[in-house]
Short mmCIF file of C-alpha atoms in Angstrom, two decimals:
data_model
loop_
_atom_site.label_atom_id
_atom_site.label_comp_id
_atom_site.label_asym_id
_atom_site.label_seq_id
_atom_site.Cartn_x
_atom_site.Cartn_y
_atom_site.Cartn_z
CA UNK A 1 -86.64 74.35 224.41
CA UNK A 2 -84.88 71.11 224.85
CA UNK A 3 -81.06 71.28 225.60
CA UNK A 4 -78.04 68.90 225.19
CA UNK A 5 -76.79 69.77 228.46
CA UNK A 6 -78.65 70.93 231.74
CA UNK A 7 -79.81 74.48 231.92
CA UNK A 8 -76.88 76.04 233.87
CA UNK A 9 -79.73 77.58 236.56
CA UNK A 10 -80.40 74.54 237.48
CA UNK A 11 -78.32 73.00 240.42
CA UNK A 12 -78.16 69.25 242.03
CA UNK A 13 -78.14 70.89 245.59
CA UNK A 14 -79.04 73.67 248.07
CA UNK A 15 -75.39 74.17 248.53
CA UNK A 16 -74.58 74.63 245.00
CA UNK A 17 -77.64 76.55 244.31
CA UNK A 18 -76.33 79.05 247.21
CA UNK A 19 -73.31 79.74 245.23
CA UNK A 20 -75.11 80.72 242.30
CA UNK A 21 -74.59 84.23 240.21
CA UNK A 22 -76.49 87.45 241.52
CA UNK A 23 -79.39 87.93 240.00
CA UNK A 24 -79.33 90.82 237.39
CA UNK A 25 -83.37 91.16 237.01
CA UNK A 26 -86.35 90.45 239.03
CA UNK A 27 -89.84 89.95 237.69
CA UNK A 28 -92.68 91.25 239.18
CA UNK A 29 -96.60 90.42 238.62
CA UNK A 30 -98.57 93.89 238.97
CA UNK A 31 -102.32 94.49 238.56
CA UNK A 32 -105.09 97.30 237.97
CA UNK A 33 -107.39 96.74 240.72
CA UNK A 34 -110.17 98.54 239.12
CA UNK A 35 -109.81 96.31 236.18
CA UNK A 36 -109.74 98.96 233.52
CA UNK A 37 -106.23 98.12 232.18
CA UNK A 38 -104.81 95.18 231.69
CA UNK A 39 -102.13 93.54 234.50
CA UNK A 40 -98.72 93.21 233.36
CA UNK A 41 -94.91 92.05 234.55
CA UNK A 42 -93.07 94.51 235.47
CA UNK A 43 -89.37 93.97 235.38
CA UNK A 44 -86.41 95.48 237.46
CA UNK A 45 -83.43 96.23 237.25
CA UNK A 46 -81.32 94.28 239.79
CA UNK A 47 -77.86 94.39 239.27
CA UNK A 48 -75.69 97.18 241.39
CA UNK A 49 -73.09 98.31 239.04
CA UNK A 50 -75.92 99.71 235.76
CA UNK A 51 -77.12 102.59 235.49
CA UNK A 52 -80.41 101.14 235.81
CA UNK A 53 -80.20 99.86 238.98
CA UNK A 54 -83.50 99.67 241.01
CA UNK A 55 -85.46 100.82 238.10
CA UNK A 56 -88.25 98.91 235.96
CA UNK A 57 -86.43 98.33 232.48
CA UNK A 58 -88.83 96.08 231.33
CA UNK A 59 -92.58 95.70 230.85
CA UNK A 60 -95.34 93.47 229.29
CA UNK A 61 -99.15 93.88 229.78
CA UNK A 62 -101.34 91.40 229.65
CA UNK A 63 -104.00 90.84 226.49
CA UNK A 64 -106.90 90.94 228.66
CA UNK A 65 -108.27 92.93 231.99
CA UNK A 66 -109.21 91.37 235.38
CA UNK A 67 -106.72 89.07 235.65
CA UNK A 68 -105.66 89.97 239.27
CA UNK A 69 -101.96 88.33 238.87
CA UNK A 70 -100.84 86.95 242.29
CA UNK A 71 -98.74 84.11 242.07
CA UNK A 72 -96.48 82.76 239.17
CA UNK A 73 -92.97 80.26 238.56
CA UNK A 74 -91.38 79.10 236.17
CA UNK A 75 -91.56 76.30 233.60
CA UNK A 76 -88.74 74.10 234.56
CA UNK A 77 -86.40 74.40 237.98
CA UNK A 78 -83.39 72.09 239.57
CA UNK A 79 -86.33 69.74 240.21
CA UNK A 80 -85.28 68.51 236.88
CA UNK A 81 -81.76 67.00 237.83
CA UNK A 82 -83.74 64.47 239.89
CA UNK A 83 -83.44 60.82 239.55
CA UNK A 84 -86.35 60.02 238.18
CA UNK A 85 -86.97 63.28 235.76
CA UNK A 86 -88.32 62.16 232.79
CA UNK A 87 -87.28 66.00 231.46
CA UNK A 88 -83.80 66.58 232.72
CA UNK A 89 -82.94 68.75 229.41
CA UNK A 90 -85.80 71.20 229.81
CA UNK A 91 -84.65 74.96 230.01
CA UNK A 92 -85.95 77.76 232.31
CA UNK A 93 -87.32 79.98 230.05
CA UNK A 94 -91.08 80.59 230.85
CA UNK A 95 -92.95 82.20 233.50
CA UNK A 96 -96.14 80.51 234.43
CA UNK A 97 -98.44 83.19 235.59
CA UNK A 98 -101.84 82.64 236.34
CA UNK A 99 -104.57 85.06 236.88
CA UNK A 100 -106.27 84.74 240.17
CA UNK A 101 -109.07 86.18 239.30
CA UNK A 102 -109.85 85.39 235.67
CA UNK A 103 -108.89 81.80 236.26
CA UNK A 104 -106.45 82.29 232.68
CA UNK A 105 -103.05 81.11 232.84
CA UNK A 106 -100.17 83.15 231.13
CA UNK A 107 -96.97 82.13 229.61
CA UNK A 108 -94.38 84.30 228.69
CA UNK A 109 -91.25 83.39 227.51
CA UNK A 110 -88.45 85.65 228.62
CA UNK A 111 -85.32 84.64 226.71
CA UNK A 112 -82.95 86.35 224.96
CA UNK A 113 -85.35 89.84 225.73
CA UNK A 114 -85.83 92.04 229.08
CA UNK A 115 -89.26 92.51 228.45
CA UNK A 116 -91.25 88.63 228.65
CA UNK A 117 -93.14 87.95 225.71
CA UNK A 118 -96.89 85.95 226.08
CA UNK A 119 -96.81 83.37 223.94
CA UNK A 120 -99.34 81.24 225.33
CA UNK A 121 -102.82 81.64 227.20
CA UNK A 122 -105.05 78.94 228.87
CA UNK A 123 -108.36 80.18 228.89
CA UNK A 124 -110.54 79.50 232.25
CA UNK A 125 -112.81 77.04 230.72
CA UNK A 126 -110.02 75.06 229.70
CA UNK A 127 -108.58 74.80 233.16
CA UNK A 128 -112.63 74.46 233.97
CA UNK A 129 -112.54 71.38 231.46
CA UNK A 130 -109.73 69.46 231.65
CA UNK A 131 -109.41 69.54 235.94
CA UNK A 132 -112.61 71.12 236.86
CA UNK A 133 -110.67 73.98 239.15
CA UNK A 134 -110.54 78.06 238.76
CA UNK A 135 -108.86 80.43 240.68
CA UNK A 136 -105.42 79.47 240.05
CA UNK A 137 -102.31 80.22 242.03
CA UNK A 138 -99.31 78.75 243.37
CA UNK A 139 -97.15 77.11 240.54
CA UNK A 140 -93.98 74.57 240.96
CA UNK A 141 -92.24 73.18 238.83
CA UNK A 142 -91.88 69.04 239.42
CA UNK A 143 -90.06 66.92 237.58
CA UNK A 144 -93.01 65.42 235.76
CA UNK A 145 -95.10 68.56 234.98
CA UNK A 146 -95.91 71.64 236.29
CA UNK A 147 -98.22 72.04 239.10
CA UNK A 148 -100.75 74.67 239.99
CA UNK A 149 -102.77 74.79 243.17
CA UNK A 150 -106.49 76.67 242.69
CA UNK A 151 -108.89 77.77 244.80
CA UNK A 152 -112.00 77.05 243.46
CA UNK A 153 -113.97 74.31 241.56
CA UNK A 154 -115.83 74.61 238.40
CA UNK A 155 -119.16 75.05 236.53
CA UNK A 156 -120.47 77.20 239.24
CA UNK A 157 -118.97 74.92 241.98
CA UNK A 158 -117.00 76.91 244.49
CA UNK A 159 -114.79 73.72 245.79
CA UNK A 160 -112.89 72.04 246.63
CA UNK A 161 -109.72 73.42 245.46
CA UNK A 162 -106.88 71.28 244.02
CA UNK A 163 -103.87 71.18 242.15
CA UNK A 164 -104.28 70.63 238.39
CA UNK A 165 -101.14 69.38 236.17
CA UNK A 166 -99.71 70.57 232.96
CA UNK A 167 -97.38 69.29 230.39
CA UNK A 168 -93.79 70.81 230.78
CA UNK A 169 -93.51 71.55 227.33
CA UNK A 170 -96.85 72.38 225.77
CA UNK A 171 -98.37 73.68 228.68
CA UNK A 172 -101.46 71.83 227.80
CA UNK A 173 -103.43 70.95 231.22
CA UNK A 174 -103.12 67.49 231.81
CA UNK A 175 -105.61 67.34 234.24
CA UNK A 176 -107.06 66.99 237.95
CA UNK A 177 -103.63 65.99 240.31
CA UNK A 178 -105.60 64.27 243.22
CA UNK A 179 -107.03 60.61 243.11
CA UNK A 180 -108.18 60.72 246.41
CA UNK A 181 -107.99 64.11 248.20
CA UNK A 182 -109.73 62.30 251.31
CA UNK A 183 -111.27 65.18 253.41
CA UNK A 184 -109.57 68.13 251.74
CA UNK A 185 -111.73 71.18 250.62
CA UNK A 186 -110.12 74.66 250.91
CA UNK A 187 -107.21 74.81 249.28
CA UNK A 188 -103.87 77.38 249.11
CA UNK A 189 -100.33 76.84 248.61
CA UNK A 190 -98.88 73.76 248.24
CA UNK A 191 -95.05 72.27 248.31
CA UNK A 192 -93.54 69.04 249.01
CA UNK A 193 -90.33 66.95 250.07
CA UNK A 194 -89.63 65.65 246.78
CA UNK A 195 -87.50 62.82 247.79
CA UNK A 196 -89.82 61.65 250.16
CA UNK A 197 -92.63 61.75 247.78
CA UNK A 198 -94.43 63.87 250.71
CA UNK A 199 -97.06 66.87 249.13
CA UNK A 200 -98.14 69.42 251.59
CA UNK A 201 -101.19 72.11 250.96
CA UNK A 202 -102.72 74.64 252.91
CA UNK A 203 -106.00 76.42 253.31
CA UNK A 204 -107.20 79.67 252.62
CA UNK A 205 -110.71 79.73 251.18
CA UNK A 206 -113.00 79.21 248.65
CA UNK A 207 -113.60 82.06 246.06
CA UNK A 208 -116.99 82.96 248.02
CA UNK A 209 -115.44 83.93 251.12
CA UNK A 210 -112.28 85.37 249.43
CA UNK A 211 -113.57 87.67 246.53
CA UNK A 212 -115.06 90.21 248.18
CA UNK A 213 -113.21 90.87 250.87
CA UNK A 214 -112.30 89.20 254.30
CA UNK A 215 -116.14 88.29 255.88
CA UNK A 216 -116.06 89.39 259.42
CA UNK A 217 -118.70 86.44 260.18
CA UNK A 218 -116.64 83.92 258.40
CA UNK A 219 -113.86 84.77 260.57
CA UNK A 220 -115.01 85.07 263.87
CA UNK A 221 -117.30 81.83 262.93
CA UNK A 222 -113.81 80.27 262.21
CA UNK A 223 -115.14 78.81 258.76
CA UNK A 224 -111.45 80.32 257.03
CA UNK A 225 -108.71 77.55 256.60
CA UNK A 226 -106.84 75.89 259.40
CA UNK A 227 -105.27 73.03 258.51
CA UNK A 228 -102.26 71.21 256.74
CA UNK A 229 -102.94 68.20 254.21
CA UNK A 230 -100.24 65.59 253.89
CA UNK A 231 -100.03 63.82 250.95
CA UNK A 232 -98.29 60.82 249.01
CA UNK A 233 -96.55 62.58 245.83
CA UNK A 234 -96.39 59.64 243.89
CA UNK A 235 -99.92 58.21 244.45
CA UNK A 236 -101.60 61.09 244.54
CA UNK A 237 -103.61 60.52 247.40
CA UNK A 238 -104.78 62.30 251.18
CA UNK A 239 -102.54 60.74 254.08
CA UNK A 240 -102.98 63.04 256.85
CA UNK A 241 -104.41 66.09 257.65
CA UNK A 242 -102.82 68.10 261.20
CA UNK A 243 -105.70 71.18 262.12
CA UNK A 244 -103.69 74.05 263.90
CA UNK A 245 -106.65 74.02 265.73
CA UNK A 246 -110.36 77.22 264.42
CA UNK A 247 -108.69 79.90 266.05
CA UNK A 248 -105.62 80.22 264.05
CA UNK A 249 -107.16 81.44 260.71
CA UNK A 250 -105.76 81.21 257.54
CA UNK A 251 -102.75 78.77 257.28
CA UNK A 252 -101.12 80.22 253.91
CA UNK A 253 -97.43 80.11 252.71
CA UNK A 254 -95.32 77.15 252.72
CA UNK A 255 -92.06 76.32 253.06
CA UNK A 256 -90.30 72.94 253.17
CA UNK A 257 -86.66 72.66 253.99
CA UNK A 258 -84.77 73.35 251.13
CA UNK A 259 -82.22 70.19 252.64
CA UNK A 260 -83.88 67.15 250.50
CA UNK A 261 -82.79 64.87 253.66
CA UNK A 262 -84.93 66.72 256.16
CA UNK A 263 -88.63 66.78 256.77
CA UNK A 264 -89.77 69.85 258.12
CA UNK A 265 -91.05 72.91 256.83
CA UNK A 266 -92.80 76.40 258.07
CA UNK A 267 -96.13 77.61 257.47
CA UNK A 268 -97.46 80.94 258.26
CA UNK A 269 -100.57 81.91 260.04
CA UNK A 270 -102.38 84.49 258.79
CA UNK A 271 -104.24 85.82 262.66
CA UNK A 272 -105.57 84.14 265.41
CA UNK A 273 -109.32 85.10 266.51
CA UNK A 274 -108.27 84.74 270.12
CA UNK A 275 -106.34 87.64 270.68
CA UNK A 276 -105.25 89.19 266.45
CA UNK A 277 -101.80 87.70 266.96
CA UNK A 278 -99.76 85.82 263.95
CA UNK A 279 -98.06 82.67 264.38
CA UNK A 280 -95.53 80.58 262.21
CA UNK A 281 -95.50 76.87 262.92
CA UNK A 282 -93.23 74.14 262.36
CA UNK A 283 -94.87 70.68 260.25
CA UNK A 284 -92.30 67.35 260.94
CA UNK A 285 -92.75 64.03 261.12
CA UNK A 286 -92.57 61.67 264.27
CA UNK A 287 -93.56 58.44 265.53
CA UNK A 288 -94.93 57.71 262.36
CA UNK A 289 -97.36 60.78 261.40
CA UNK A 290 -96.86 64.27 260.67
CA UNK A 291 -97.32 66.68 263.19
CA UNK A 292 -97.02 71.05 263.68
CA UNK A 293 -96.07 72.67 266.51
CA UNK A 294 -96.52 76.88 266.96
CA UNK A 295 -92.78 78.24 267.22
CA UNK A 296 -93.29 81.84 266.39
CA UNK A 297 -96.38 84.47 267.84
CA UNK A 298 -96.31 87.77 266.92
CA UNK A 299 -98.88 89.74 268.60
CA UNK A 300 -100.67 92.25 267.80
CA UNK A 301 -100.03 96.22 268.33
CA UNK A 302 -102.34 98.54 270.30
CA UNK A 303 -103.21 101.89 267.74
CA UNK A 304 -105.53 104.71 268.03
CA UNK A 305 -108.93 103.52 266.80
CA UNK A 306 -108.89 106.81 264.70
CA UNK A 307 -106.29 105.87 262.81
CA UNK A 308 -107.29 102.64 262.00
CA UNK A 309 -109.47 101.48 259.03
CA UNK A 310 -113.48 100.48 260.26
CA UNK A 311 -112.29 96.67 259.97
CA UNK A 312 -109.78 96.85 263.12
CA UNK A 313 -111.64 99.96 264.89
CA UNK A 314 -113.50 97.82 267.30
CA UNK A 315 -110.48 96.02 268.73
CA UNK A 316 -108.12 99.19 268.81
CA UNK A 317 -105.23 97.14 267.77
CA UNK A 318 -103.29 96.21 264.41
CA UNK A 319 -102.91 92.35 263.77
CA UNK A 320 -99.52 91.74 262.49
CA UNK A 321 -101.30 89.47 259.28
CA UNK A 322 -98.72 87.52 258.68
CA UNK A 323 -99.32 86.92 254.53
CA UNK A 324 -96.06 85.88 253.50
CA UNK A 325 -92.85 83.65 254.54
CA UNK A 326 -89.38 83.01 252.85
CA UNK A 327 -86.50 80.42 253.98
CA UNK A 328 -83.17 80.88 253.05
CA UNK A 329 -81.98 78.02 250.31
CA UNK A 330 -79.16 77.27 253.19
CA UNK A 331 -82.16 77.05 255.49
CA UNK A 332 -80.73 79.02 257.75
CA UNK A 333 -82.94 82.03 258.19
CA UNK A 334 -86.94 82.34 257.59
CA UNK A 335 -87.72 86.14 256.87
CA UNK A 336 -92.16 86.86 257.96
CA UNK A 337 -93.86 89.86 256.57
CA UNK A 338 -96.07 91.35 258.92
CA UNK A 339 -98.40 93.20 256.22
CA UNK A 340 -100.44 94.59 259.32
CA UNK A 341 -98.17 96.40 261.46
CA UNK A 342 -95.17 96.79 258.42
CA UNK A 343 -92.61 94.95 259.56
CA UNK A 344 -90.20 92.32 258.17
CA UNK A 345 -88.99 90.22 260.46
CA UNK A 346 -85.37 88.01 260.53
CA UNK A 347 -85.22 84.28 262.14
CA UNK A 348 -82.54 82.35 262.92
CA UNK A 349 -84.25 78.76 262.05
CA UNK A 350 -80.57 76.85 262.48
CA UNK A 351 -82.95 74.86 265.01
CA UNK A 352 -86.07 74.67 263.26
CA UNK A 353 -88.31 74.31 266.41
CA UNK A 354 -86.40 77.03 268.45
CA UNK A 355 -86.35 80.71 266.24
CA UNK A 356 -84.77 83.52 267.30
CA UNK A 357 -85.54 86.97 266.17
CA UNK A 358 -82.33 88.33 265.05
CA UNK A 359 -83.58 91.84 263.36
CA UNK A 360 -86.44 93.74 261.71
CA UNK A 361 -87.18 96.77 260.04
CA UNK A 362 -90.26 98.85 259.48
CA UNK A 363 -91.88 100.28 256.49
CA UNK A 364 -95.24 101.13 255.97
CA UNK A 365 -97.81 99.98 257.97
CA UNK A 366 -101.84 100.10 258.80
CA UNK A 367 -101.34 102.57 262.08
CA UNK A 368 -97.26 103.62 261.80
CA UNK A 369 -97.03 104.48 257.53
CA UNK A 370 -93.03 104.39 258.00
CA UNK A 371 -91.58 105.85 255.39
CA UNK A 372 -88.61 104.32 253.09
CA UNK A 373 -85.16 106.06 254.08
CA UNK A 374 -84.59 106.89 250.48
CA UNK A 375 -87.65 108.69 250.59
CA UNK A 376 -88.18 109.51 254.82
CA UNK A 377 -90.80 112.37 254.06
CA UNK A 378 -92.94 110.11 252.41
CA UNK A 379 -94.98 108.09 254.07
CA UNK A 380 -95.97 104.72 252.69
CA UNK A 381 -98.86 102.64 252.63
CA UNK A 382 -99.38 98.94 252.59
CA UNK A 383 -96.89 96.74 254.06
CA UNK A 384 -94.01 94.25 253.94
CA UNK A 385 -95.88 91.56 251.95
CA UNK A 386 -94.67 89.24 249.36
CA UNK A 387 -90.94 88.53 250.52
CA UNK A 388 -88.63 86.75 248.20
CA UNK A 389 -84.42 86.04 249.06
CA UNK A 390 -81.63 85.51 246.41
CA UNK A 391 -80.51 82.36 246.43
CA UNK A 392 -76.93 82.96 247.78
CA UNK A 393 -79.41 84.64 250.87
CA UNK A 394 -77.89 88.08 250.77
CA UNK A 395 -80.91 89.78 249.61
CA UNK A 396 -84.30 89.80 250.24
CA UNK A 397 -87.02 91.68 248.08
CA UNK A 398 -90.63 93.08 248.99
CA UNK A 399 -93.52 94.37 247.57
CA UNK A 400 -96.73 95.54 249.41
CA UNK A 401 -99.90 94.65 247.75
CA UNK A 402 -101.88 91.87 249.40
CA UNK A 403 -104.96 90.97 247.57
CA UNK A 404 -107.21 93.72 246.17
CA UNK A 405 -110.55 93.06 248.39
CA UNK A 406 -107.76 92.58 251.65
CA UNK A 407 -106.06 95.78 250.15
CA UNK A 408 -109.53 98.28 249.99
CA UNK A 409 -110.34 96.76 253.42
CA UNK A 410 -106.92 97.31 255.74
CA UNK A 411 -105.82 100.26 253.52
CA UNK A 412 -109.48 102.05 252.05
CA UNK A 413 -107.49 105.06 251.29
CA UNK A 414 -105.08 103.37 249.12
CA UNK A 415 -102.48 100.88 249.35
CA UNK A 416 -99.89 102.41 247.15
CA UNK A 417 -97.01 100.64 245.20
CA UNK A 418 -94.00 100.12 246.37
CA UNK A 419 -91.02 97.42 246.03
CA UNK A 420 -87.72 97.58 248.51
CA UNK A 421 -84.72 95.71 248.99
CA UNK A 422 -82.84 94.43 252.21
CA UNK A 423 -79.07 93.85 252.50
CA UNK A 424 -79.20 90.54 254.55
CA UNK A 425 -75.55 90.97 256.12
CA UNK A 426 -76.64 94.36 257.49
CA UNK A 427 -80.10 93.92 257.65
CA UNK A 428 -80.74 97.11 256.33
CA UNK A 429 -82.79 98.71 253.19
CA UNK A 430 -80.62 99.77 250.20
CA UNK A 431 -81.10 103.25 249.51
CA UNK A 432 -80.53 103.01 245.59
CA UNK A 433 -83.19 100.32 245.18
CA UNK A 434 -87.07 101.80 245.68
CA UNK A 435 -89.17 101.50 242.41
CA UNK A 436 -92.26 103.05 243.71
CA UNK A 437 -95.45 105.49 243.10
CA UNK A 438 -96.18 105.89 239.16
CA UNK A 439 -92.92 103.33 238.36
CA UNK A 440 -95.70 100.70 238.38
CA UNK A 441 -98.19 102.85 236.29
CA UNK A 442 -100.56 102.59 238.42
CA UNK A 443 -100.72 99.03 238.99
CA UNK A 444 -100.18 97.37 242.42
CA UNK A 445 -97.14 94.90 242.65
CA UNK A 446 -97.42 91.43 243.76
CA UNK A 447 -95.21 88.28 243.86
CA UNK A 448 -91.53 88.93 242.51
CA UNK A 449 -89.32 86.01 240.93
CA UNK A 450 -85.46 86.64 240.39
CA UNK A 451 -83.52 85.73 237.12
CA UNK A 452 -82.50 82.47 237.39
CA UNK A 453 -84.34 81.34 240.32
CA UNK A 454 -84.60 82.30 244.30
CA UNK A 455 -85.36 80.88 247.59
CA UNK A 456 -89.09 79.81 246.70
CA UNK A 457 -88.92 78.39 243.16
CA UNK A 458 -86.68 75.41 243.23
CA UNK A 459 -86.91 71.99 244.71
CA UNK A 460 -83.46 69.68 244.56
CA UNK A 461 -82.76 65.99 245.15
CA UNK A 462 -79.59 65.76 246.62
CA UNK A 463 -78.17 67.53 249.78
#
């Protein structure tokens, strides 16, 4: 997969990365819940002018069952025009998608063909082995191996979580990323400023308090995630860690600034056991250590307890659960899915410690079940969830499936499937594009990555 000149995806800057083509497919990870079949990546049809348009024209399933695909990137990204790349002739070619559940890790190679082939699986007790982690599930691409954050330890250990490395081109697993991961446990997503040499991770929870379902006891005991970890990149070691203080639950996506000279980022907070409100915070660094400040609440929405699963029908309300975040590559505008209440929600982030709401839109929903308006007599299930924006930032794609054990608990009568598109000019849903119901054959979709790359997949050196 080695070229003689850079892969043309890859781009030195934001700014040219902003300018790139329209993406023309999107790949999405969708799994069985009851795990009877196996998972599989679905792939739609993203490009206006076919006659396909908005429909899944591509599928691969998975060799195995129980997977539970979540998260998954690709091989190679811009990351690889950095100075000090040791791989700047690598090609984007292969999705890395782990299984959250099975603790395997898929590659699938998806050139030259619409539907990815697997051409590579890392069994669990190799992970196990060579960096003593399971549970795997964010994946970047750096520009001296791939990394992938997991949740869990190993040999019957349920933590701490880390980051284990793999080899850009054979995939093998290099090993355990941290030397020193200091007071770190619970583990999440992870991201960095590359040119600072700065890792970030957040916490979620170990697969004990995860697997079944969100514990009630866990969270009102505050024992769920609520930090940031700071790291040093290059010497893979714990700097810092900034707690968001027990009541804000859950710390999960994050986002850097795309902007290689800036060091800031958001990070979304999954509830607060205070009052069921959201949050998003910004992480920067001053006077010489990092530091996060709370610069968006979203609070939560009063609903009849009758139409409200048994997990919210004691408070009476619907907590916005704020699951997923997406920045703009211009860094411009931060969209926040409130999975809760179904709602997407626009930020101007110009001034990253000053949002302002611009729009949102509703679909779904625990107490509301808006419909889609290419479909208004159908009401929908699940919510606004994974969000993902083109890189140019003119559109931004959703699907609605959290997390299995989340999904049977804030939707027991079914979450559905359902994937929609926004117009970002407009702010409004595009009409031709809603794969839904039995287009995911009865799978639930998950995390989507665009042809070519999107708003959460690269990482570039120069500004």
């Amino acid at each position: 997969m080695t070229l003689w000149t850079p892969d043309p995806t890859f781009y030195p800057s934001p700014r040219d990365a902003a300018g790139a083509p329209a993406e023309k497919l999107a790949y999405v990870a969708a799994f069985d819940r009851s795990c009877a079949r196996p998972d599989a990546l679905a792939v739609i049809d993203t490009d206006p002018s076919s006659s396909a348009y908005g429909t899944v024209v591509g599928w691969t399933d998975l060799p195995g069952t129980g997977d539970e695909l979540h998260h998954f990137g690709w091989n190679a990204c811009s990351s690889a025009l950095c100075p000090n790349a040791p791989h700047p002739h690598v090609e984007r070619r292969y999705l890395v998608v782990p299984g959250l559940r099975s603790s395997r890790i898929h590659i699938f190679d998806t050139k030259d063909r619409i539907s990815p082939e697997l051409v590579k699986v890392i069994e669990a007790e190799t992970l196990a082995r060579r960096a003593g982690y399971s549970r795997p599930h964010t994946v970047h691409c750096g520009p001296e191996g791939l990394y992938v954050s997991a949740l869990g330890g190993a040999d019957g250990r349920d933590g701490p979580g880390g980051i284990a490395v793999l080899d850009h081109t054979s995939f093998e697993v290099l090993g355990q990323w941290e030397l020193d991961r200091g007071p770190q446990y619970l583990a999440y997503d992870f991201w960095w400023h590359i040119n600072q040499d700065v890792l970030i991770s957040s916490e979620w929870g170990t697969p004990s308090m995860i697997e079944d379902g969100l514990v009630g006891e866990l969270l009102l005991g505050r024992k769920y995630g609520h930090k940031l970890h700071f790291w040093d990149l290059r010497k893979r070691s714990h700097v810092q860690e900034v707690d968001l203080g027990d009541e804000h639950q859950m710390p999960l996506e994050l986002r850097p600034a795309h902007d290689p000279t800036r060091m800031y980022g958001f990070a979304g907070v999954v509830v607060s056991v205070e009052d069921l409100s959201a949050s998003v915070w910004t992480w920067f660094h001053q006077d010489g250590r990092w530091q996060a400040r709370k610069v968006i609440s979203i609070p939560a929405e009063p609903a009849d307890p009758d139409r409200l699963p048994p997990v919210l029908q004691p408070f009476g309300a619907v907590p916005p659960l704020v699951s997923d975040i997406d920045l703009s590559v211009d860094d411009q505008r931060l969209y926040v899915s409130c999975w809760g209440t179904g709602e997407i929600k626009q930020y101007d982030v110009s001034d990253p410690f000053k949002p302002v709401e611009l729009a949102s839109l509703r679909v779904g929903g625990i107490a509301h079940r808006n419909p889609h308006p290419a479909d208004p007599a159908l009401p929908l299930r699940g919510g606004p969830q994974m969000v993902e924006v083109s890189r140019d930032g003119r559109r931004v794609y959703l699907t609605n499936s959290l997390y299995g054990a989340w999904d049977d608990q804030f939707y027991p009568d079914g979450v559905g499937a359902w994937m929609a598109k926004i117009d970002t000019d407009s702010f409004t849903f595009d009409t031709r594009f809603f794969p839904h119901g039995d287009d995911f054959r009865g799978l639930r979709p998950h995390q989507v990555r665009l042809q070519g790359g999107d708003a959460s997949s690269d990482s570039y050196c120069y500004p």
